[in-house]
Structures are given as structure tokens and as C-alpha cells.
Amino acid sequence: MNDRTMRDDLQTVAYYPGCALEGTGHAYNRSTKRIAKKLGLNLVEIDNWNCCGAMEVKNIDPEVQNYLSVRNMAIAKHKMGMDVVMAPCNGCYHNLKKAEHDVTHKEETRKTLKKMADKTGQPEYKPGDVETIHALDWIKYAIGEENLARRVKHSLSGLKIANYYGCMYTRPRHIFPEKDQGEGSESTSKPHFMDDLLRAAGAEVVEFPLKTACCGGAHTLSDCDTSTRLVLNILQAAEACSADVIATECPTCHSGLEMHQIRAEETLGVKTQPVMLYFTQLLGLALGISPRQLGIHENISQSLGLLRQKGLV
Amino acid sequence: MPIHEESLIRPENLRKHEELNIDNVDVSGHWSTFIETRSVADYNENLEREISAFPGGAYIHRCWQCGACTNSCTVNAINPDFNPRYWIYLARLGMEQELLRDKEIIWQCVSCHRCTHVCPRDVEPEGVMKALSHWLEAKGHTPKSQSQHFDEEFYQQILETGKIEEGRIVRNFFNRTGQPLKQPWLIRMVKNLIRGLPIMLMFKMGLSTLFRPKTKDWSKSKHSIEELIEMRELERKKILEGNEAS
Ligand code: SF4
Ligand code: SF4
């Protein structure tokens, strides 16, 4: 069943790290590149990329946000000759998908973006010029579980993991036409790609009901109390599932969980146990890469103690 | 008529009587609660159009009031007064005063996209929430929300350089909104961060605050973004003023 979903066109993909991966999410950047190298996959960074607008610019104007996304996609296609763009950040991934949806379905968007491209002397982005995928799709389809399991050096067995996907990876469903397409495809209500991969790496994946709950990331600083409350929900649910680790696949979610775990402790006096690790860091450990090379020291959430205790370091 | 769902009625429109006798019939107690009748006269007939002119509000007219948005809403689960379906209803009816009662909480939408995910009419209610809060500010009903400050800081940086630098965003945001940077939880977080960082990386991050990350040849993009925003603002101004004149 695994082989049915494998693809051989993902050996080399255009890589769109985005701003967060050069800032708070640098450990995600580092671990993504490190496992790519280990797995023999080629990441070619998009030339002179710009910010995708995150969750903010669309509130100033949705077409500006689309412009920011398609500029990157057009460079990947027309200047670099790439067909697939891989974005590890949920925000970037979401925005590129949203732009693809809008240029495909909205005449008005196409017109506005064409005008802007002409004015700036950039090639116009046409629907389907590139395919945008997430880092999870990339490992799932380029390597697959069976292949991954064969390459595992230190099994993650004994590590209980709750997989947290957040909002932007699955919602709203209409910008992800490839999801919910039956066996082998990702689900928007119960995403499982991260579960599949970490299970293949030997981890004990817990049944986690808040996989796609919101961490309040959009208001992580502008409405701290709400964010702390939402994050605390997620942390306590993971704890109730007896998870040691919450695996993440988004720099905003990841740092939101880290920050508000501390804030919940400081302002509400509620301490929670689970530590946060990027799924790329967990896969890296399984593949035998050292914690330092995966940037595990750089996480705010301190996980080395646990990893040592589980014999993974 | 007895009122069983008092929570649905504005408290000031409820009339209660300890003892009440109507035409020699004693209706004291449970039977003596009434809803004040009222007629609404202060419609803003242009309200839906105004809101649809703000970013995210374009599809508000499609709503058929199924309630799926409110049902799925992350913030509604914390605060039952946060009610996207109801606000869309008021906006479409032109009931501006009624809408203003919730003006302090509308901006709190966390953009989780649950509503847009389930909406059967492609209203994109998440966008409508953003449009509503920008509209509130543009009409002078509320000061800029924290979230709006954040959006603007973000947008400014992208406009200038094509990229953002998170440290700068945080500092400028705290400055704009007058919040202290020395809150205990922030300090602890930064301490945790510094403890783990290799010296070289700290050095690199320090450099990025001096030499801001930039997209090369950005000026044309900057220009065309500014042009679009100016055009949009003009359109909005016309719609808002057109209303005020009538
Ligand atoms: S889900 Fe959509 S159609 Fe239903 S009430 Fe909300 S906005 Fe209206
Ligand atoms: S996007 Fe906003 S309005 Fe929609 S469900 Fe989430 S919090 Fe509620």
C-alpha cells in the first residue's frame, strides 16, 4: 500500500524555508536540511524569495498576500525550472496553496496578479505551474514508511508521541484538493502523515484528539491570554494521552506551544510535562543524526533530559 | 408569555415584576417576565456593502445563516458571546447599533479557519471577522486592536524589505502597543533560548538585527503593492463617505 503512493519526482524539489525558519524556527530548518542530506534528497532553495505574508498580510489585503506567494512560485517555475515547491512551514504552505486556489478559481485574482507581475517585470504565474507540498508530503511520498523503517538506526520505541498538526495544514479544505481522496491521501479531519512516519521510525503514536486544534498562533502576542488558554488545552490533552512528546510540523505552532507552556506556568501556575520536538528532529534522531546537528539544543522546550532517559542520546 | 430562554434576550429588554395583577388576574412570579417591545429604526442600509469593501468581507452576502461557523468556532467555545453567524446576520440586516454591542471582542478571532472549512456557502467567515474589525476601526467605533497593530507592523516590514525579522516585529509591536518587554514569562523564555544556542548562531541572529534580511530588487514589488493598497483605500473611502452623505 506504501508503494502505491511513492513518487520518484521528488528527489529534487524547490525549497521555500520562509522567514520563520530563518528566525525562531531555525532548528526546523536545520533538521529538515540534515535529514534531506541523510536520505539523499535534494533541496534547492528558491532564489531571492520573499515572505509569504504569514497570517497578517491578508488582513491588509488578500491579493497582496497572493502576490507575495505567486512571486515565489513563479521564480521556482520560470527562473529555476522546478515543478514542485516544498514548504515546511504551515503558514507558507497554506498561503501558497491558497494562492494556487485563487488563481485557479478567481478571475479577479488572476487579473490583479497579472497586472502586478507585468509592472514588476516578473513572469506571470499560471495555475498548476508548480505543485506545492508540505515537508510531510515530501518525506511520505519521496521515501515512504517502509523505506524509512529500513533506514532507522535508533528506533524511537518507548517514546510516546502526540502528533500536532495545527490549523493551516488542513483548513480550509477547499484549498487542499488532493486531501480527503481516500486511501493513501491525507485527511483534513484526522491527518495522519506525521503519525505514519514517526510510527515507521519506531515511536509509539498516541491517539490524540486535538491534532488540529488551534494554538492561537495568529494572536500569540496580541491576545496572550487566549493563546495561553488554547495552548494549555493542547498540552493537557497530550498529557492525558500520556504523551512524552508533542511532535510539530510548523514553526509558529511549535514556538507558540513552547512560549505558552512557559506562560501558563508563570501566570496561571499550571505546569505541564510534554516537550516539543519538530518531526524532522525526531526522524533525524531515528536516522542516527546527533541532537546537535538537529538543533535540539536550540529549542526553547528542553527535551534532552527525556531523550537521554529514553536512551536516544 | 413566560420567558424560558432569558439568556437570548438583552437584559435591559426584560421587564420583571415581583407582583403583577392584570385585569384582576394575579400573574406574579414566573409569569410576570416580559420582553419590552421595540421597533428598530436606525438601520444602516449600506452596512453590508461597507463591510464587504474591507479585506476578507467580499462574500458576506452569500450567508444563509446555517450556523455552522459559530458551531465550529474556536473562540466561541471559550466565549459564547463570540458569534460569527449572528454578526453576519446583523451586518446583512444593517443593524449597526446591535453589532456595536460586541465591538470589543470581534477582533479576537484567531484565524483557525474552522468556520471557512465548514461553511457550505463559501462565505469565508474568518475573513468577514477581519473585515468587521477593520470596519469598526475605520468608522471610529474602536481604537486599533492589538491584532491590527501586529498586522500593520508585519505589513510594513514586508513592504520595506520583502522579508520579516521576528525580533524586530516583536520589539516594534511591544513598542506600538506600549507593553513592557520585561514580563517574567518572556524573560524566562529568552533565558531558555539563550542557554541552548551555540555562540555562532547567536552571533548570526545578532547580525540579522543589524543587517535586516532583504529580498533583492524589491522596489518594483514595493511600488506595485503600494499602488494596489492605495487604490483599495480610495474605493473604501468612497463607499464609507457615500454612506455618510446620504
Ligand atoms: S457557516 Fe457560512 S452560511 Fe452558515 S451561518 Fe456561517 S457564514 Fe453563514
Ligand atoms: S477563524 Fe475565527 S471566527 Fe472562524 S472559527 Fe476560527 S476563531 Fe472562529
XYZ file of C-alpha atoms and ligand atoms in Angstrom:
575
model
C 0.000 0.000 0.000
C 3.006 2.144 0.669
C 4.411 1.775 -2.807
C 1.211 2.964 -4.381
C 1.786 6.454 -3.018
C 5.516 6.658 -3.689
C 6.707 9.214 -6.212
C 10.011 9.439 -7.994
C 9.800 13.117 -8.977
C 10.631 14.398 -5.508
C 14.370 13.642 -5.409
C 14.974 17.300 -6.163
C 12.472 19.954 -5.123
C 12.467 23.724 -4.748
C 12.809 24.594 -1.075
C 10.899 27.519 0.410
C 12.051 27.897 4.032
C 10.267 31.193 4.764
C 11.128 33.824 7.356
C 10.258 31.833 10.477
C 12.766 29.135 9.566
C 15.468 31.779 9.498
C 14.369 33.037 12.933
C 12.585 31.184 15.729
C 12.236 28.057 13.617
C 15.907 27.717 12.674
C 16.065 24.287 14.338
C 13.323 23.135 11.949
C 15.333 24.487 9.024
C 18.484 22.816 10.202
C 16.870 19.442 10.888
C 14.978 19.478 7.577
C 18.175 20.062 5.623
C 20.022 17.484 7.701
C 17.531 14.680 7.087
C 17.375 15.602 3.396
C 21.118 15.013 3.195
C 20.883 11.756 5.115
C 18.082 10.487 2.892
C 19.762 11.595 -0.312
C 17.104 14.161 -1.196
C 17.987 17.405 -2.872
C 16.646 20.765 -1.661
C 17.242 23.769 -3.905
C 16.353 26.977 -2.108
C 14.135 29.359 -4.082
C 16.236 32.130 -5.456
C 15.795 35.514 -3.747
C 12.486 34.527 -2.143
C 10.229 36.886 -0.216
C 7.979 36.470 2.833
C 4.599 34.807 2.133
C 2.756 37.337 4.309
C 2.124 34.811 7.094
C -1.283 35.240 8.749
C -1.126 39.009 8.722
C -0.869 40.490 5.243
C -4.180 39.050 4.034
C -5.826 41.251 6.661
C -4.305 44.274 4.927
C -5.292 42.893 1.524
C -5.820 39.300 0.349
C -4.479 39.988 -3.134
C -1.219 41.368 -1.766
C -0.836 38.131 0.126
C -1.481 36.186 -3.086
C 1.055 38.344 -4.884
C 3.704 37.509 -2.279
C 3.037 33.777 -2.728
C 2.946 33.652 -6.518
C 6.129 35.699 -6.837
C 7.972 32.810 -5.153
C 6.144 30.161 -7.134
C 6.832 31.947 -10.420
C 10.548 32.144 -9.618
C 10.615 28.410 -8.862
C 8.914 27.633 -12.166
C 10.205 30.187 -14.627
C 13.662 31.028 -13.319
C 14.645 27.696 -11.785
C 12.658 25.245 -13.892
C 11.230 23.434 -10.864
C 7.869 21.665 -10.767
C 7.499 21.118 -7.038
C 7.865 23.600 -4.179
C 8.314 22.175 -0.689
C 7.448 24.399 2.271
C 7.969 23.058 5.818
C 6.115 25.945 7.498
C 2.347 25.534 7.727
C 1.846 29.258 7.154
C 3.909 29.341 3.954
C 2.400 26.056 2.764
C -1.117 27.329 3.412
C -0.545 30.634 1.643
C 0.972 29.061 -1.453
C -1.975 26.651 -1.602
C -4.430 29.499 -1.107
C -2.821 31.484 -3.922
C -2.965 28.429 -6.186
C -6.663 28.063 -5.357
C -7.404 31.712 -6.014
C -5.587 31.945 -9.352
C -7.346 28.750 -10.410
C -10.837 29.817 -9.391
C -10.981 33.609 -9.239
C -10.871 35.667 -12.393
C -10.377 38.836 -10.354
C -7.264 37.427 -8.659
C -5.767 36.369 -11.967
C -6.251 39.859 -13.399
C -4.839 41.691 -10.395
C -1.806 39.417 -10.175
C -1.124 39.608 -13.896
C -1.072 43.379 -13.681
C 1.297 43.316 -10.743
C 3.590 40.805 -12.420
C 3.730 42.959 -15.555
C 4.559 46.071 -13.591
C 7.388 44.401 -11.747
C 8.693 42.660 -14.844
C 8.137 39.195 -13.413
C 6.759 36.176 -15.235
C 3.056 35.603 -14.702
C 2.136 32.649 -12.532
C -0.378 30.326 -14.177
C -2.495 27.747 -12.355
C -0.581 24.494 -11.997
C 2.835 25.953 -12.852
C 4.159 24.323 -9.695
C 2.803 21.888 -7.152
C 3.147 22.989 -3.543
C 3.789 20.286 -0.961
C 4.478 20.235 2.773
C 7.597 18.679 4.343
C 5.338 15.828 5.478
C 4.211 15.080 1.905
C 7.800 15.267 0.804
C 9.113 12.537 3.160
C 5.930 10.492 2.865
C 5.995 10.379 -0.936
C 9.726 10.547 -1.656
C 10.812 7.997 0.974
C 7.702 6.311 2.348
C 7.259 4.363 5.563
C 8.789 1.049 4.514
C 11.886 2.645 3.144
C 12.172 4.878 6.185
C 11.786 1.953 8.582
C 14.651 0.185 6.815
C 16.947 3.149 7.394
C 16.229 3.573 11.090
C 19.374 3.278 13.237
C 17.951 4.169 16.661
C 14.331 3.164 16.905
C 12.156 5.699 18.717
C 10.499 2.821 20.567
C 9.485 3.713 24.087
C 8.799 7.306 23.101
C 5.126 8.231 23.309
C 4.286 10.901 20.790
C 1.202 13.062 20.258
C 1.200 14.469 16.737
C 0.040 18.054 16.478
C -0.776 19.437 13.012
C -2.496 22.730 13.836
C -4.889 24.666 11.610
C -3.146 25.738 8.462
C -2.129 22.265 7.269
C -5.714 21.101 6.760
C -8.070 24.093 6.773
C -9.992 25.234 4.872
C -10.401 22.010 2.909
C -11.084 23.601 -0.472
C -7.515 24.858 -0.857
C -6.204 21.278 -0.494
C -7.968 19.437 -3.337
C -5.564 16.487 -3.045
C -6.563 15.749 0.543
C -9.500 13.521 1.565
C -9.102 11.463 -1.614
C -9.284 8.060 0.015
C -6.525 5.610 0.819
C -3.035 6.996 0.581
C -4.132 10.614 0.755
C -4.010 12.931 3.743
C -7.156 13.545 5.771
C -8.286 17.034 6.756
C -10.251 15.834 9.782
C -7.772 13.256 11.066
C -4.407 13.974 9.485
C -2.009 11.030 9.795
C 1.127 11.604 7.678
C 3.226 12.563 10.712
C 1.784 9.596 12.640
C 2.690 7.252 9.770
C 6.271 8.495 9.532
C 7.014 8.530 13.252
C 5.437 5.118 13.688
C 7.713 3.855 10.938
C 10.599 5.287 12.977
C 9.524 3.095 15.884
C 7.669 5.601 18.034
C 4.531 4.788 19.966
C 1.998 7.191 18.469
C -0.850 8.017 20.836
C -4.445 8.613 19.772
C -4.513 12.410 20.126
C -7.899 14.138 19.852
C -6.527 17.679 19.433
C -4.393 17.087 16.337
C -5.936 20.021 14.511
C -6.967 22.228 17.439
C -5.896 25.858 17.244
C -2.927 27.095 19.326
C -3.956 30.729 18.886
C -0.815 31.312 16.835
C -2.268 34.301 14.996
C -2.627 36.145 18.309
C 0.271 34.625 20.138
C 1.432 38.074 21.236
C -1.610 40.246 20.574
C -4.023 38.217 22.723
C -1.726 36.277 25.050
C -4.414 35.121 27.446
C -6.476 33.440 24.745
C -3.369 31.810 23.272
C -2.237 30.531 26.649
C -5.642 29.017 27.221
C -5.735 27.312 23.830
C -2.176 26.005 24.188
C -2.869 24.729 27.680
C -5.807 22.721 26.274
C -3.488 21.059 23.798
C -0.748 20.381 26.345
C -3.139 18.946 28.899
C -4.849 16.759 26.310
C -1.446 15.386 25.266
C -0.614 14.773 28.898
C -3.919 12.954 29.379
C -2.913 10.685 26.478
C 0.323 10.074 28.417
C 2.434 11.514 25.605
C 6.064 12.392 26.419
C 6.479 14.440 23.286
C 4.328 16.642 21.099
C 5.649 16.370 17.555
C 5.208 19.502 15.459
C 5.470 20.403 11.794
C 5.109 24.198 11.917
C 7.431 26.827 13.396
C 4.559 29.048 14.555
C 2.728 26.219 16.326
C 5.994 24.948 17.746
C 7.108 28.226 19.275
C 3.531 29.002 20.323
C 3.402 25.776 22.327
C 6.847 26.428 23.812
C 6.092 30.037 24.757
C 2.681 29.495 26.231
C 3.742 26.394 28.124
C 6.100 28.704 29.988
C 3.498 31.451 30.223
C 0.881 29.050 31.633
C 3.361 28.088 34.301
C 4.329 31.672 35.102
C 0.923 33.322 35.001
C -1.523 30.513 35.843
C 0.762 28.279 37.869
C -0.120 25.276 35.685
C 2.838 23.072 34.847
C 2.636 20.570 32.001
C 5.071 17.763 31.165
C 5.202 17.137 27.389
C 8.180 18.525 25.468
C 8.005 19.802 21.920
C 10.148 18.487 19.066
C 9.895 19.036 15.315
C 9.057 15.829 13.477
C 12.224 16.344 11.443
C 14.256 16.308 14.652
C 12.592 13.065 15.723
C 13.165 11.445 12.341
C 16.748 12.707 12.415
C 17.365 11.028 15.775
C 15.935 7.796 14.402
C 18.225 8.036 11.395
C 21.208 8.332 13.726
C 21.926 12.058 13.390
C 23.279 13.762 16.512
C 20.999 16.078 18.534
C 23.354 18.990 17.984
C 23.168 18.648 14.217
C 19.379 18.602 14.511
C 19.337 21.776 16.581
C 17.692 20.111 19.575
C 19.670 22.354 21.948
C 18.168 25.350 20.220
C 14.558 24.533 21.103
C 13.120 26.556 23.959
C 11.420 23.424 25.248
C 14.095 21.361 26.963
C 13.898 17.786 25.721
C 17.438 16.435 26.124
C 16.751 15.061 29.601
C 13.856 12.983 28.314
C 15.777 11.812 25.250
C 18.675 10.725 27.446
C 16.335 8.894 29.760
C 14.852 7.055 26.795
C 18.329 6.155 25.572
C 18.018 8.154 22.377
C 21.018 10.390 23.025
C -45.705 34.766 27.954
C -43.097 33.216 30.243
C -39.572 33.601 29.005
C -37.640 30.367 29.205
C -34.616 31.432 27.189
C -33.705 34.586 29.055
C -30.077 34.218 28.018
C -31.083 35.010 24.441
C -32.594 38.359 25.327
C -30.707 41.524 26.163
C -31.144 42.026 29.918
C -32.286 45.636 29.507
C -35.216 44.499 27.365
C -36.550 42.193 30.055
C -39.205 43.515 32.427
C -39.738 41.646 35.658
C -42.396 42.312 38.285
C -42.445 40.949 41.784
C -46.209 41.263 41.949
C -48.361 41.860 38.967
C -52.082 41.963 38.598
C -53.590 42.339 35.154
C -57.373 42.716 34.890
C -57.767 41.138 38.305
C -55.686 38.134 37.371
C -52.627 37.633 39.533
C -49.677 36.924 37.220
C -46.915 37.312 39.815
C -43.808 35.153 39.844
C -42.770 33.073 36.874
C -45.432 34.551 34.633
C -44.524 38.149 35.198
C -41.439 38.449 32.971
C -41.958 40.281 29.700
C -39.874 41.354 26.773
C -40.124 45.033 26.044
C -41.468 45.549 22.559
C -39.392 47.824 20.426
C -39.075 48.776 16.817
C -35.724 49.281 15.186
C -35.478 52.438 13.128
C -31.781 53.178 12.951
C -30.803 50.861 10.109
C -27.627 51.423 8.174
C -28.814 50.252 4.774
C -25.262 50.395 3.476
C -23.735 48.232 6.210
C -23.239 45.020 4.257
C -21.679 46.932 1.386
C -19.338 48.786 3.735
C -18.137 45.611 5.359
C -17.717 43.798 2.079
C -15.309 46.543 0.995
C -12.847 45.562 3.726
C -10.259 42.812 3.206
C -11.920 39.434 3.751
C -15.519 40.640 3.656
C -16.235 40.146 -0.048
C -18.539 37.120 0.283
C -20.656 38.129 3.251
C -23.762 38.333 1.018
C -23.708 34.568 0.428
C -24.552 33.629 4.028
C -27.724 31.629 4.572
C -27.438 31.536 8.369
C -26.896 27.824 8.876
C -24.790 28.482 11.962
C -22.033 26.011 11.101
C -19.404 28.723 11.604
C -20.403 29.520 15.171
C -20.825 25.844 15.897
C -17.258 25.062 14.951
C -15.667 28.246 16.230
C -12.584 28.017 18.481
C -13.250 31.323 20.247
C -16.973 30.621 20.651
C -16.007 27.549 22.676
C -14.251 29.850 25.144
C -16.670 32.760 24.981
C -20.298 32.107 23.895
C -20.740 35.808 23.079
C -18.312 35.364 20.181
C -20.838 34.554 17.466
C -19.832 34.906 13.787
C -23.211 33.765 12.429
C -25.044 36.390 14.463
C -22.701 39.214 13.463
C -23.049 38.323 9.798
C -26.826 38.383 10.289
C -26.731 41.838 11.883
C -24.410 43.197 9.225
C -26.675 41.979 6.454
C -29.744 43.457 8.132
C -27.985 46.780 8.631
C -28.268 46.689 12.424
C -25.156 48.657 13.210
C -26.034 49.579 16.804
C -26.734 45.974 17.662
C -23.399 44.940 16.153
C -21.567 47.562 18.176
C -22.510 45.813 21.401
C -19.860 43.195 20.642
C -17.253 45.575 19.268
C -14.715 44.764 21.981
C -14.446 41.070 21.143
C -14.816 40.768 17.364
C -11.081 41.214 16.767
C -10.341 38.131 18.887
C -10.912 35.683 16.009
C -7.762 33.529 15.977
C -7.934 32.691 12.254
C -8.186 28.951 12.864
C -10.261 28.628 9.660
C -12.687 26.174 11.213
C -15.586 28.323 10.022
C -14.312 28.667 6.458
C -13.652 24.918 6.457
C -17.278 24.067 7.243
C -19.182 26.949 5.641
C -21.460 25.485 2.944
C -21.744 28.818 1.139
C -18.091 29.810 0.809
C -18.656 32.972 2.835
C -15.117 32.735 4.251
C -16.396 33.865 7.655
C -12.849 34.088 9.002
C -12.241 36.876 6.512
C -15.528 38.527 7.468
C -14.320 38.693 11.099
C -11.207 40.544 9.945
C -13.294 42.834 7.752
C -15.608 43.575 10.676
C -12.771 44.535 12.962
C -11.149 46.771 10.350
C -14.525 48.352 9.654
C -15.009 49.053 13.380
C -11.714 50.868 13.444
C -12.258 52.763 10.187
C -15.628 54.048 11.406
C -14.079 55.193 14.673
C -16.048 52.720 16.784
C -12.941 51.162 18.313
C -9.277 52.038 18.553
C -6.902 49.840 16.601
C -6.912 46.352 18.074
C -3.686 44.685 19.199
C -4.085 42.317 16.317
C -4.353 45.173 13.841
C -1.159 46.730 15.211
C 0.525 43.402 14.669
C -0.779 43.115 11.081
C 0.421 46.619 10.276
C 3.866 46.114 11.736
C 4.182 42.927 9.726
C 2.962 44.510 6.525
C 5.306 47.489 6.888
C 8.349 45.262 7.198
C 7.410 43.175 4.188
C 6.662 46.282 2.197
C 10.093 47.718 3.016
C 12.293 44.654 2.585
C 10.241 41.736 1.239
C 11.028 39.756 4.377
C 10.453 39.976 8.087
C 12.792 39.679 11.029
C 10.918 38.296 14.001
C 12.936 40.039 16.708
C 12.180 43.394 15.133
C 8.481 42.561 14.806
C 8.267 41.675 18.488
C 10.149 44.765 19.663
C 8.200 47.157 17.450
C 4.901 45.540 18.336
C 5.540 45.858 22.064
C 6.578 49.469 21.482
C 3.494 50.330 19.443
C 1.120 48.849 21.975
C 3.033 50.147 24.987
C 3.610 46.743 26.586
C 6.695 46.113 28.694
C 9.248 43.678 27.291
C 10.292 42.648 30.792
C 7.460 40.291 31.661
C 8.548 37.293 33.742
C 7.401 34.701 31.231
C 9.166 36.476 28.355
C 12.366 36.698 30.338
C 12.250 33.015 31.195
C 11.632 32.150 27.587
C 14.568 34.185 26.362
C 16.772 32.610 29.029
C 15.784 29.117 27.876
C 16.504 30.165 24.331
C 19.926 31.611 25.041
C 21.010 28.636 27.123
C 20.694 26.327 24.141
C 22.035 28.483 21.366
C 25.504 27.921 20.011
C 27.601 31.096 20.027
C 27.869 31.204 16.234
C 24.118 31.175 15.832
C 23.612 33.896 18.391
C 26.177 35.909 16.508
C 24.319 35.331 13.246
C 20.990 36.281 14.812
C 22.567 39.401 16.241
C 23.804 40.278 12.771
C 20.364 39.826 11.268
C 19.021 42.549 13.518
C 21.778 44.849 12.246
C 21.657 43.769 8.629
C 17.998 43.092 8.051
C 17.137 40.165 5.810
C 16.109 41.539 2.438
C 14.740 40.384 -0.879
C 16.893 41.832 -3.647
C 15.389 44.176 -6.264
C 12.284 44.600 -4.164
C 11.500 48.215 -5.013
C 9.246 47.447 -8.000
C 7.264 44.988 -5.931
C 7.003 47.535 -3.164
C 5.660 50.033 -5.634
C 3.020 47.843 -7.129
C 1.854 46.693 -3.672
C 1.541 50.300 -2.531
C -0.372 51.168 -5.670
C -2.886 48.394 -5.076
C -3.355 49.334 -1.436
C -3.881 53.000 -2.298
C -6.487 52.094 -4.877
C -8.315 49.864 -2.388
C -8.268 52.553 0.273
C -9.752 55.060 -2.133
C -12.535 52.653 -3.077
C -13.311 52.043 0.584
C -13.302 55.723 1.387
C -15.839 56.365 -1.347
C -18.128 53.649 -0.062
C -17.902 54.874 3.529
C -18.369 58.526 2.585
C -21.184 57.772 0.166
C -22.986 56.347 3.121
C -22.282 59.249 5.436
C -23.579 61.760 2.864
C -26.924 60.055 2.364
S -21.332 28.726 8.029
Fe -21.420 30.136 6.303
S -23.536 30.103 5.564
Fe -23.523 29.150 7.617
S -24.005 30.856 9.011
Fe -21.771 30.743 8.903
S -21.192 32.144 7.242
Fe -23.388 31.754 7.054
S -11.462 31.639 12.143
Fe -12.218 32.987 13.753
S -14.423 33.028 13.505
Fe -13.667 31.303 12.329
S -13.833 29.545 13.684
Fe -11.758 30.359 13.959
S -11.887 31.846 15.643
Fe -13.995 31.392 14.966
